[in-house]
CSV table of C-alpha atoms in Angstrom, one decimal:
chain,number,residue,atom,x,y,z
A,348,MET,CA,13.5,-42.2,-14.2
A,349,GLY,CA,14.1,-38.9,-14.2
A,350,LEU,CA,11.8,-37.1,-16.7
A,351,ALA,CA,13.6,-35.6,-20.1
A,352,LEU,CA,14.0,-32.0,-20.3
A,353,SER,CA,14.6,-30.4,-24.2
A,354,PRO,CA,17.7,-29.7,-25.2
A,355,ALA,CA,17.1,-25.9,-25.7
A,356,ARG,CA,15.6,-25.1,-22.9
A,357,GLY,CA,16.7,-27.6,-20.5
A,358,PHE,CA,20.2,-27.3,-20.5
A,359,ALA,CA,20.6,-23.4,-21.4
A,360,GLN,CA,24.3,-21.9,-20.6
A,361,PRO,CA,24.6,-19.5,-17.9
A,362,SER,CA,25.6,-16.0,-18.4
A,363,GLY,CA,26.7,-12.8,-17.4
A,364,PRO,CA,23.8,-10.1,-16.3
A,365,GLY,CA,22.8,-7.5,-18.6
A,366,PRO,CA,23.2,-3.8,-18.8
A,367,GLU,CA,19.9,-3.1,-16.7
A,368,MET,CA,20.2,-5.6,-14.2
A,369,SER,CA,24.4,-4.8,-13.8
A,370,ALA,CA,23.1,-1.1,-13.0
A,371,LEU,CA,19.5,-1.5,-11.0
A,372,SER,CA,22.0,-4.2,-8.8
A,373,ALA,CA,24.4,-2.3,-8.2
A,374,TYR,CA,22.6,0.3,-7.2
A,375,MET,CA,20.4,-2.1,-4.5
A,376,SER,CA,24.2,-2.5,-3.4
A,377,ALA,CA,24.9,0.5,-2.1
A,378,ALA,CA,21.2,2.3,-1.0
A,379,ALA,CA,22.1,0.7,2.3
A,380,THR,CA,24.6,3.2,2.7
A,381,SER,CA,23.7,6.3,0.7
A,382,ALA,CA,22.3,9.1,1.3
A,383,LEU,CA,19.0,10.5,0.9
A,384,PRO,CA,17.9,13.9,-1.1
A,385,ALA,CA,15.5,16.0,2.1
A,386,GLU,CA,12.4,15.7,0.2
A,387,PRO,CA,12.6,11.8,-0.1
A,388,LEU,CA,13.7,11.7,3.2
A,389,GLU,CA,11.1,13.7,4.4
A,390,ARG,CA,8.3,11.4,2.5
A,391,ALA,CA,10.0,8.0,3.7
A,392,LYS,CA,9.4,9.5,7.1
A,393,HIS,CA,5.6,9.8,6.3
A,394,HIS,CA,5.5,7.2,4.5
A,395,LEU,CA,7.0,5.0,7.4
A,396,LEU,CA,4.4,6.4,9.7
A,397,ASP,CA,1.4,5.8,7.4
A,398,THR,CA,2.1,2.2,7.2
A,399,LEU,CA,3.6,1.9,10.9
A,400,ALA,CA,0.3,3.3,11.8
A,401,SER,CA,-2.0,1.2,9.6
A,402,MET,CA,-0.3,-2.4,10.6
A,403,ILE,CA,-1.6,-1.3,14.8
A,404,SER,CA,-4.9,0.1,13.6
A,405,GLY,CA,-4.9,-3.3,11.7
A,406,SER,CA,-4.4,-5.5,14.7
A,407,GLU,CA,-7.6,-5.1,15.5
A,408,LEU,CA,-9.8,-5.5,12.1
A,409,PRO,CA,-10.7,-9.1,11.0
A,410,PRO,CA,-7.7,-9.5,8.8
A,411,GLY,CA,-5.3,-8.6,11.6
A,412,GLN,CA,-6.9,-10.6,14.0
A,413,ALA,CA,-7.0,-13.9,11.4
A,414,ALA,CA,-3.1,-12.5,11.1
A,415,LEU,CA,-2.7,-13.1,15.1
A,416,ARG,CA,-4.4,-15.9,15.4
A,417,HIS,CA,-2.3,-17.8,13.1
A,418,ILE,CA,1.2,-16.2,14.4
A,419,ARG,CA,-0.1,-18.0,18.1
A,420,SER,CA,-0.8,-21.2,16.4
A,421,HIS,CA,1.4,-22.2,14.1
A,422,ALA,CA,3.9,-19.5,13.8
A,423,GLY,CA,8.1,-20.5,14.6
A,424,LYS,CA,9.5,-18.9,17.3
A,425,GLY,CA,11.8,-15.4,17.1
A,426,ALA,CA,12.4,-12.5,18.0
A,427,ALA,CA,10.6,-9.8,15.9
A,428,THR,CA,7.9,-6.8,16.0
A,429,ILE,CA,4.2,-8.0,15.5
A,430,ALA,CA,2.7,-4.7,15.7
A,431,GLY,CA,-0.8,-4.1,17.9
A,432,SER,CA,-0.2,-6.8,20.3
A,433,ALA,CA,2.5,-8.5,22.7
A,434,LEU,CA,3.8,-11.4,20.8
A,435,THR,CA,7.1,-12.1,18.6
A,436,ALA,CA,7.9,-14.3,16.1
A,437,ALA,CA,10.9,-15.3,12.9
A,438,PRO,CA,11.3,-12.9,10.3
A,439,ILE,CA,9.4,-14.5,7.8
A,440,ASP,CA,6.1,-14.8,9.5
A,441,ALA,CA,6.8,-11.5,11.7
A,442,ALA,CA,7.1,-10.0,7.4
A,443,LEU,CA,3.5,-11.9,6.7
A,444,ALA,CA,1.5,-10.9,10.0
A,445,ASN,CA,2.7,-6.6,10.2
A,446,GLY,CA,2.2,-7.0,6.2
A,447,VAL,CA,-1.2,-8.5,6.8
A,448,MET,CA,-2.3,-5.8,9.5
A,449,ALA,CA,-1.5,-3.2,7.6
A,450,HIS,CA,-3.5,-4.2,4.5
A,451,ALA,CA,-5.9,-5.3,6.9
A,452,ASP,CA,-8.6,-2.5,5.4
A,453,GLU,CA,-8.4,0.6,3.0
A,454,THR,CA,-6.0,2.6,5.0
A,455,ASP,CA,-2.7,2.0,3.5
A,456,ASP,CA,-0.3,3.6,0.7
A,457,SER,CA,-0.9,3.5,-2.6
A,458,HIS,CA,1.3,4.5,-6.4
A,459,ASN,CA,-0.7,4.6,-9.1
A,460,ALA,CA,1.5,4.5,-11.8
A,461,SER,CA,2.0,0.9,-10.7
A,462,ARG,CA,-1.1,0.2,-9.2
A,463,SER,CA,0.0,-1.7,-5.8
A,464,HIS,CA,0.4,-0.4,-2.3
A,465,PRO,CA,3.9,-0.7,-1.6
A,466,GLY,CA,4.0,0.0,1.9
A,467,CYS,CA,2.2,-3.1,3.1
A,468,ALA,CA,4.7,-5.1,1.9
A,469,VAL,CA,7.4,-3.0,2.4
A,470,VAL,CA,7.7,-2.3,5.1
A,471,PRO,CA,6.9,-4.9,7.5
A,472,ALA,CA,9.9,-6.7,5.1
A,473,ALA,CA,12.1,-4.0,5.6
A,474,LEU,CA,11.3,-4.3,9.5
A,475,ALA,CA,11.2,-7.8,10.4
A,476,THR,CA,14.8,-8.1,8.3
A,477,GLY,CA,16.8,-4.8,9.9
A,478,GLU,CA,15.0,-6.0,13.2
A,479,GLU,CA,17.5,-9.4,12.7
A,480,PHE,CA,20.2,-7.8,11.5
A,481,GLY,CA,19.7,-4.8,14.1
A,482,ILE,CA,20.4,-1.9,11.5
A,483,ASP,CA,19.6,1.2,12.9
A,484,GLY,CA,16.4,4.3,11.5
A,485,ALA,CA,18.4,5.5,9.0
A,486,ARG,CA,19.5,2.3,6.9
A,487,LEU,CA,15.4,1.3,8.1
A,488,LEU,CA,14.5,4.4,6.3
A,489,ARG,CA,17.0,3.7,3.3
A,490,ALA,CA,16.0,-0.1,2.8
A,491,VAL,CA,12.3,1.4,3.1
A,492,THR,CA,13.0,4.3,-0.1
A,493,LEU,CA,14.5,1.3,-2.5
A,494,GLY,CA,11.9,-0.9,-1.5
A,495,TYR,CA,9.3,1.5,-3.4
A,496,ASP,CA,12.2,2.3,-6.2
A,497,ILE,CA,12.3,-1.6,-6.8
A,498,GLY,CA,8.9,-2.6,-7.0
A,499,THR,CA,6.8,-0.5,-9.0
A,500,ARG,CA,9.5,-0.5,-11.4
A,501,VAL,CA,9.4,-4.0,-12.3
A,502,VAL,CA,5.4,-3.3,-12.9
A,503,LEU,CA,5.8,-0.2,-14.8
A,504,ALA,CA,8.4,-2.4,-16.8
A,505,MET,CA,6.4,-4.7,-18.0
A,506,GLY,CA,4.2,-2.4,-19.5
A,507,ASP,CA,-0.1,-3.2,-19.3
A,508,PRO,CA,-0.6,-6.6,-19.7
A,509,PHE,CA,-3.1,-6.8,-16.8
A,510,ASN,CA,-6.6,-6.6,-18.8
A,511,ASP,CA,-9.9,-8.5,-18.2
A,512,GLU,CA,-7.3,-11.9,-19.6
A,513,ASN,CA,-4.8,-11.2,-17.5
A,514,SER,CA,-5.5,-12.7,-13.7
A,515,LEU,CA,-1.7,-11.6,-12.7
A,516,SER,CA,-1.7,-9.1,-9.3
A,517,THR,CA,-0.1,-5.9,-10.1
A,518,GLN,CA,0.0,-5.6,-5.9
A,519,SER,CA,1.8,-8.9,-5.2
A,520,ILE,CA,4.5,-8.2,-7.8
A,521,SER,CA,5.1,-4.7,-7.1
A,522,GLY,CA,5.0,-5.9,-3.3
A,523,THR,CA,6.8,-9.1,-3.5
A,524,PHE,CA,9.9,-7.5,-5.2
A,525,GLY,CA,9.5,-4.2,-3.4
A,526,ALA,CA,9.6,-6.3,0.1
A,527,ALA,CA,12.5,-8.2,-0.7
A,528,ALA,CA,14.2,-4.9,-2.1
A,529,ALA,CA,14.1,-3.4,1.5
A,530,ALA,CA,14.7,-6.6,3.0
A,531,ALA,CA,18.5,-7.9,0.9
A,532,CYS,CA,19.2,-4.1,1.7
A,533,ALA,CA,18.1,-4.0,5.4
A,534,ALA,CA,20.6,-7.7,5.4
A,535,GLY,CA,23.6,-5.8,3.6
A,536,ARG,CA,23.5,-8.0,0.4
A,537,ASP,CA,26.6,-7.2,-2.9
A,538,ALA,CA,25.4,-6.7,-5.5
A,539,ARG,CA,25.6,-10.4,-7.2
A,540,GLN,CA,23.8,-11.7,-3.9
A,541,MET,CA,21.0,-8.6,-4.6
A,542,ARG,CA,20.6,-10.4,-8.6
A,543,TRP,CA,20.2,-14.0,-6.7
A,544,THR,CA,17.8,-12.1,-4.3
A,545,LEU,CA,15.7,-10.6,-7.1
A,546,ASP,CA,15.7,-14.2,-9.1
A,547,TYR,CA,14.6,-16.1,-6.0
A,548,THR,CA,11.6,-12.7,-5.8
A,549,ALA,CA,10.7,-13.1,-9.5
A,550,GLN,CA,9.7,-17.3,-8.9
A,551,GLN,CA,7.8,-16.2,-6.1
A,552,SER,CA,6.5,-13.1,-7.2
A,553,SER,CA,2.7,-13.1,-8.0
A,554,GLY,CA,-0.9,-13.7,-6.6
A,555,ILE,CA,-3.8,-13.4,-9.2
A,556,ARG,CA,-7.2,-11.0,-8.8
A,557,ALA,CA,-9.0,-13.9,-7.1
A,558,TRP,CA,-9.2,-11.5,-4.2
A,559,ARG,CA,-11.4,-9.2,-6.3
A,560,ARG,CA,-14.4,-11.5,-5.0
A,561,ASP,CA,-13.3,-11.6,-1.5
A,562,ILE,CA,-16.2,-10.3,0.9
A,563,ASP,CA,-14.2,-10.1,3.9
A,564,HIS,CA,-10.8,-8.3,3.0
A,565,ILE,CA,-8.8,-11.2,3.8
A,566,GLU,CA,-7.4,-12.7,1.0
A,567,LYS,CA,-6.9,-9.3,0.1
A,568,ALA,CA,-4.5,-8.3,2.6
A,569,PHE,CA,-2.8,-11.3,2.4
A,570,VAL,CA,-2.4,-10.6,-1.3
A,571,PHE,CA,-1.4,-7.0,-0.8
A,572,GLY,CA,0.5,-6.7,2.1
A,573,GLY,CA,2.0,-10.3,3.4
A,574,MET,CA,1.9,-12.5,1.3
A,575,PRO,CA,4.7,-10.4,-0.6
A,576,ALA,CA,6.1,-9.7,2.8
A,577,ARG,CA,6.9,-13.0,3.6
A,578,SER,CA,8.1,-14.4,0.1
A,579,GLY,CA,10.8,-11.2,0.0
A,580,VAL,CA,12.3,-11.6,3.6
A,581,THR,CA,12.2,-15.5,2.0
A,582,SER,CA,13.9,-14.5,-0.7
A,583,ALA,CA,16.8,-12.6,0.9
A,584,LEU,CA,17.6,-15.0,3.8
A,585,LEU,CA,17.7,-17.2,1.2
A,586,VAL,CA,20.6,-15.9,-0.1
A,587,GLN,CA,21.7,-14.7,3.1
A,588,SER,CA,22.3,-18.7,4.2
A,589,GLY,CA,24.2,-18.9,1.3
A,590,TRP,CA,21.6,-19.5,-1.7
A,591,ASN,CA,22.8,-18.3,-5.2
A,592,GLY,CA,21.2,-18.3,-7.6
A,593,VAL,CA,20.8,-17.0,-11.7
A,594,ASP,CA,22.8,-14.3,-12.4
A,595,ASP,CA,19.4,-11.9,-14.3
A,596,ILE,CA,16.2,-13.2,-14.3
A,597,PHE,CA,15.1,-10.5,-16.4
A,598,THR,CA,16.7,-11.6,-19.5
A,599,GLY,CA,17.7,-14.8,-20.6
A,600,VAL,CA,15.8,-18.2,-21.2
A,601,ASP,CA,12.5,-18.4,-19.9
A,602,ASN,CA,13.1,-15.2,-18.2
A,603,PHE,CA,10.6,-13.4,-15.5
A,604,PHE,CA,9.8,-10.8,-18.2
A,605,GLN,CA,8.9,-13.2,-20.9
A,606,ALA,CA,7.1,-15.4,-18.7
A,607,TYR,CA,4.4,-12.7,-17.4
A,608,ALA,CA,4.9,-9.7,-19.8
A,609,PRO,CA,6.5,-10.3,-23.3
A,610,LYS,CA,6.4,-6.6,-24.1
A,611,ALA,CA,8.3,-5.9,-21.2
A,612,GLN,CA,10.9,-2.7,-21.5
A,613,PRO,CA,13.5,-3.6,-18.9
A,614,GLY,CA,15.0,-0.2,-19.7
A,615,ARG,CA,12.5,1.1,-17.1
A,616,LEU,CA,13.9,-0.4,-14.1
A,617,VAL,CA,17.0,1.9,-14.1
A,618,GLU,CA,14.9,4.9,-15.3
A,619,LYS,CA,16.1,7.7,-13.5
A,620,LEU,CA,16.7,5.8,-10.8
A,621,GLY,CA,18.4,8.0,-8.3
A,622,GLU,CA,16.7,10.3,-9.7
A,623,ARG,CA,12.9,9.6,-9.5
A,624,TYR,CA,12.4,8.4,-6.6
A,625,GLU,CA,8.7,6.1,-6.4
A,626,ILE,CA,8.1,6.9,-2.1
A,627,THR,CA,7.8,10.7,-3.9
A,628,LEU,CA,5.3,9.6,-6.1
A,629,THR,CA,3.0,7.2,-3.8
A,630,ASP,CA,-0.6,8.5,-2.7
A,631,ILE,CA,-1.0,8.5,1.2
A,632,LYS,CA,-4.7,8.4,2.0
A,633,LYS,CA,-6.6,11.4,4.2
A,634,TRP,CA,-9.2,9.3,4.3
A,635,THR,CA,-9.1,5.5,5.5
A,636,VAL,CA,-11.1,4.5,2.9
A,637,GLY,CA,-11.2,3.7,-0.9
A,638,SER,CA,-9.0,4.9,-3.1
A,639,PRO,CA,-12.4,5.8,-5.6
A,640,ILE,CA,-13.4,7.3,-1.8
A,641,GLN,CA,-10.8,9.9,-1.0
A,642,GLY,CA,-11.6,12.5,-4.3
A,643,PRO,CA,-15.3,12.5,-3.2
A,644,LEU,CA,-14.9,13.1,-0.1
A,645,ASP,CA,-12.2,16.1,-0.6
A,646,ALA,CA,-14.8,17.2,-2.3
A,647,VAL,CA,-18.0,17.0,0.1
A,648,GLU,CA,-15.2,18.4,2.6
A,649,ALA,CA,-14.1,21.8,0.0
A,650,ILE,CA,-18.2,22.1,-0.5
A,651,ARG,CA,-18.7,22.7,3.1
A,652,SER,CA,-16.2,24.3,3.8
A,653,LYS,CA,-17.8,27.4,1.1
A,654,ARG,CA,-21.0,27.0,2.3
A,655,PRO,CA,-21.9,25.4,5.8
A,656,PHE,CA,-25.4,22.6,5.8
A,657,GLU,CA,-26.3,20.2,7.7
A,658,ALA,CA,-26.9,16.6,6.6
A,659,ASP,CA,-31.6,17.0,7.2
A,660,GLN,CA,-30.5,19.9,4.7
A,661,VAL,CA,-29.4,17.8,1.8
A,662,GLN,CA,-32.2,16.6,-0.7
A,663,ARG,CA,-29.6,14.8,-3.0
A,664,VAL,CA,-26.3,13.7,-3.7
A,665,THR,CA,-24.3,13.4,-6.7
A,666,VAL,CA,-21.3,11.5,-7.3
A,667,ARG,CA,-19.4,11.3,-10.2
A,668,LEU,CA,-16.7,8.7,-11.4
A,669,ALA,CA,-15.6,7.1,-13.5
A,670,PRO,CA,-16.7,3.7,-14.5
A,671,SER,CA,-13.9,1.9,-13.6
A,672,GLN,CA,-13.4,3.6,-10.7
A,673,ALA,CA,-17.3,2.9,-9.8
A,674,ILE,CA,-17.3,-0.2,-9.6
A,675,VAL,CA,-15.0,-1.5,-7.0
A,676,VAL,CA,-17.0,1.0,-4.6
A,677,ASP,CA,-20.1,1.0,-5.8
A,678,ASN,CA,-22.4,-0.2,-2.2
A,679,ARG,CA,-20.4,-3.0,-1.5
A,680,ASP,CA,-21.2,-4.6,1.8
A,681,ILE,CA,-17.4,-3.5,4.1
A,682,PRO,CA,-18.1,0.2,5.1
A,683,ASP,CA,-14.7,1.8,4.2
A,684,ILE,CA,-15.7,0.8,0.1
A,685,CYS,CA,-19.4,1.7,0.0
A,686,LEU,CA,-18.9,5.3,-1.4
A,687,GLN,CA,-22.6,5.9,-0.6
A,688,HIS,CA,-22.6,4.6,3.3
A,689,MET,CA,-18.9,7.1,3.5
A,690,ILE,CA,-20.7,10.1,1.7
A,691,ALA,CA,-23.8,9.5,4.6
A,692,VAL,CA,-21.4,9.3,7.5
A,693,MET,CA,-19.7,12.4,5.7
A,694,LEU,CA,-22.8,14.4,6.0
A,695,LEU,CA,-23.9,13.2,9.6
A,696,ASP,CA,-20.7,13.9,11.1
A,697,LYS,CA,-18.6,16.6,8.8
A,698,THR,CA,-15.6,14.1,8.9
A,699,VAL,CA,-15.2,10.1,8.1
A,700,SER,CA,-12.9,8.9,11.3
A,701,PHE,CA,-11.3,5.2,11.2
A,702,HIS,CA,-13.6,4.6,13.2
A,703,ALA,CA,-16.7,5.8,11.5
A,704,ALA,CA,-15.4,4.0,8.5
A,705,HIS,CA,-14.6,0.8,9.9
A,706,ASP,CA,-18.5,1.0,11.8
A,707,LYS,CA,-20.1,-1.6,10.3
A,708,PRO,CA,-23.3,-2.3,12.3
A,709,ARG,CA,-23.2,1.7,11.6
A,710,MET,CA,-24.4,0.5,7.9
A,711,GLN,CA,-28.0,-0.7,9.2
A,712,ASP,CA,-28.5,2.5,11.3
A,713,ALA,CA,-31.3,4.8,10.9
A,714,ALA,CA,-29.5,8.0,10.4
A,715,ALA,CA,-27.3,6.7,7.6
A,716,LEU,CA,-29.5,4.9,5.6
A,717,ARG,CA,-31.5,8.0,5.3
A,718,GLN,CA,-28.5,9.6,4.3
A,719,ARG,CA,-27.6,6.9,2.5
A,720,ALA,CA,-30.5,7.1,-0.1
A,721,LYS,CA,-29.9,10.3,-1.2
A,722,VAL,CA,-26.7,9.2,-2.7
A,723,ASN,CA,-26.6,9.1,-6.3
A,724,LEU,CA,-23.1,7.6,-8.1
A,725,VAL,CA,-23.1,8.1,-11.3
A,726,HIS,CA,-20.7,6.1,-13.8
A,727,ASP,CA,-19.2,9.0,-15.9
A,728,GLU,CA,-17.0,6.9,-18.9
A,729,ALA,CA,-16.8,10.8,-19.8
A,730,LEU,CA,-14.6,10.6,-16.5
A,731,THR,CA,-12.1,7.5,-18.3
A,732,GLY,CA,-10.0,9.5,-20.9
A,733,LEU,CA,-8.9,11.1,-17.8
A,734,LEU,CA,-6.9,8.3,-16.0
A,735,PRO,CA,-4.5,7.9,-14.4
A,736,VAL,CA,-6.0,11.3,-12.3
A,737,ARG,CA,-8.5,10.1,-10.3
A,738,VAL,CA,-11.5,13.0,-11.3
A,739,ALA,CA,-14.1,12.8,-9.2
A,740,ILE,CA,-17.6,15.3,-9.6
A,741,VAL,CA,-19.4,15.6,-6.5
A,742,GLU,CA,-23.0,18.0,-6.6
A,743,ILE,CA,-25.4,18.8,-3.8
A,744,GLU,CA,-28.3,19.9,-3.9
A,745,LEU,CA,-30.1,21.1,-1.3
A,746,THR,CA,-34.1,21.5,0.2
A,747,ASP,CA,-33.9,25.0,-0.7
A,748,GLY,CA,-33.5,24.6,-3.6
A,749,THR,CA,-29.4,25.3,-3.7
A,750,HIS,CA,-27.0,23.4,-6.3
A,751,LEU,CA,-23.3,23.3,-5.0
A,752,SER,CA,-20.6,21.7,-6.8
A,753,GLU,CA,-16.8,20.4,-6.6
A,754,ARG,CA,-14.2,18.7,-8.9
A,755,VAL,CA,-11.9,17.5,-7.7
A,756,SER,CA,-8.9,16.4,-10.2
A,757,ALA,CA,-6.0,16.3,-7.6
A,758,VAL,CA,-6.9,14.1,-4.2
A,759,ARG,CA,-6.0,15.4,-1.3
A,760,GLY,CA,-2.5,13.2,-1.0
A,761,THR,CA,-1.4,13.0,-4.0
A,762,PRO,CA,1.6,13.3,-5.1
A,763,ARG,CA,-0.2,16.4,-6.9
A,764,ASN,CA,-1.3,17.1,-3.9
A,765,PRO,CA,0.4,15.9,-0.5
A,766,MET,CA,-0.7,15.9,2.8
A,767,SER,CA,1.6,17.9,5.4
A,768,ARG,CA,3.3,16.6,8.3
A,769,THR,CA,1.0,18.0,10.9
A,770,GLU,CA,-1.8,15.6,8.0
A,771,VAL,CA,-0.1,12.4,8.2
A,772,ILE,CA,0.8,12.5,11.8
A,773,GLU,CA,-2.9,14.2,12.7
A,774,LYS,CA,-4.0,10.6,10.4
A,775,SER,CA,-1.7,7.8,12.7
A,776,ARG,CA,-2.9,10.0,16.0
A,777,ASP,CA,-6.5,8.4,14.8
A,778,LEU,CA,-5.2,5.3,14.2
A,779,THR,CA,-2.9,4.5,16.6
A,780,ALA,CA,-4.1,5.8,19.9
A,781,PRO,CA,-6.5,4.3,20.8
A,782,ILE,CA,-5.1,1.0,20.1
A,783,LEU,CA,-1.4,2.1,22.2
A,784,GLY,CA,-2.9,5.4,24.1
A,785,PRO,CA,-1.9,8.7,23.8
A,786,GLU,CA,1.3,9.4,25.2
A,787,LYS,CA,3.0,6.1,23.3
A,788,SER,CA,1.5,7.5,20.3
A,789,ASP,CA,3.1,10.6,20.9
A,790,ARG,CA,6.2,9.0,21.4
A,791,LEU,CA,5.5,6.8,18.2
A,792,ILE,CA,5.5,9.6,15.9
A,793,GLU,CA,8.3,11.2,17.4
A,794,THR,CA,10.7,8.9,16.8
A,795,VAL,CA,9.9,7.6,13.4
A,796,PHE,CA,10.3,11.9,12.4
A,797,ALA,CA,13.2,11.5,13.9
A,798,ILE,CA,14.2,8.0,13.3
A,799,GLU,CA,18.2,8.8,11.8
A,800,THR,CA,18.8,9.4,15.3
A,801,VAL,CA,17.8,5.7,16.3
A,802,THR,CA,20.4,3.5,17.0
A,803,GLU,CA,19.0,-0.2,17.0
A,804,VAL,CA,15.6,-0.6,15.2
A,805,ARG,CA,14.8,-2.9,17.4
A,806,SER,CA,14.1,-0.5,19.9
A,807,LEU,CA,11.3,0.5,18.1
A,808,ARG,CA,9.2,-2.8,19.7
A,809,PRO,CA,7.7,-1.2,22.5
A,810,LEU,CA,6.5,2.0,20.8
A,811,LEU,CA,4.9,-0.9,18.0
A,812,GLN,CA,3.2,-3.2,20.5
A,813,ARG,CA,0.1,-3.3,23.1
A,814,GLY,CA,1.2,-2.7,27.0
């Protein structure tokens, strides 16, 4: 005997899409063939390269190794690229693995307003689906750009329900919708199929913030990158195979916003769509460390450029961050999200390379521990009112009594202080050359910046894999 359904809720009559969904799905369906303006086009190349480099470097870290073990043991056969390896898999499995590798650490990009990491979900989804359908490079870039626009706008439309009483993860919500939009764009879906894709995406949309208890970054990589990329590709491929769905998951009975954010503003889904490109408002990290550490490292670099000094000349370092930022990086066990250790490395090395940020044994090195003991992290409540701008104040006292200080209000790599193409290239080389070799690393970089000339994205595979 079947379960009885409430007449009021179980048999709601279908209705057509509302104005927001109509505008959103029409925009999404047109994105594959719509030319990008110059600035979003350039920034999209930066973010595509940055994420591909994060995937490649992440293949050697514990989350990336876990992803590769899964592919070897359980993934189905397929021709989609697994970065940093010689493996291939079906699109859904490839998106999962590449998403985990893209967020295997704190290397990938982040969108401050939506509190999400778009690239680690969007790029793997676009690449896997793009290979499946044999798209060209221009379309890949447009799919990626669309993914950033849609995923972040869903979270922005939700408003601010994400407090200590709510365990939903903004990262997975934004990532899943972004990945689905990118995958559906690569697959060439029409407006109605875009609506159905969003429907199946809503059903898979959220992880929970238990990832904050993850000590090895594996669960976090799954929640931020792997799961959203996998779910987004799943949504697009289900619809591609003929599945239909609800025509407007954002309005009507039991809609997405009703379930997750009753005070949502659906109009924000289409706010300045086609005028404001979220990819231009997404940070690229200059330093391959957690976001709250970016500003302090910028500050130490700026201080040293004005008054050079050696590590043994430093008496004390005081770093001030807003408490919500400081708690994320305060004496953590993982090197790239431990502020005290990263400041110590910066004092010793005068920079922080990808290798140094992931050298866990160095956390026990005597020289690093001596410098770390000098670092005092202050949870400064006065900086809370400036959020979402992440202000960092660094004060350095030298042994001769000299006091040096720097206040960073526009972190390098943020929209207010973006990295140049040269800086993005330098970071990408640091991430990829040790794995791919210098020659292949340079060819990958050149190819991404000429992506419009790539007639078949499957041709990227040799540049993304070992051997």
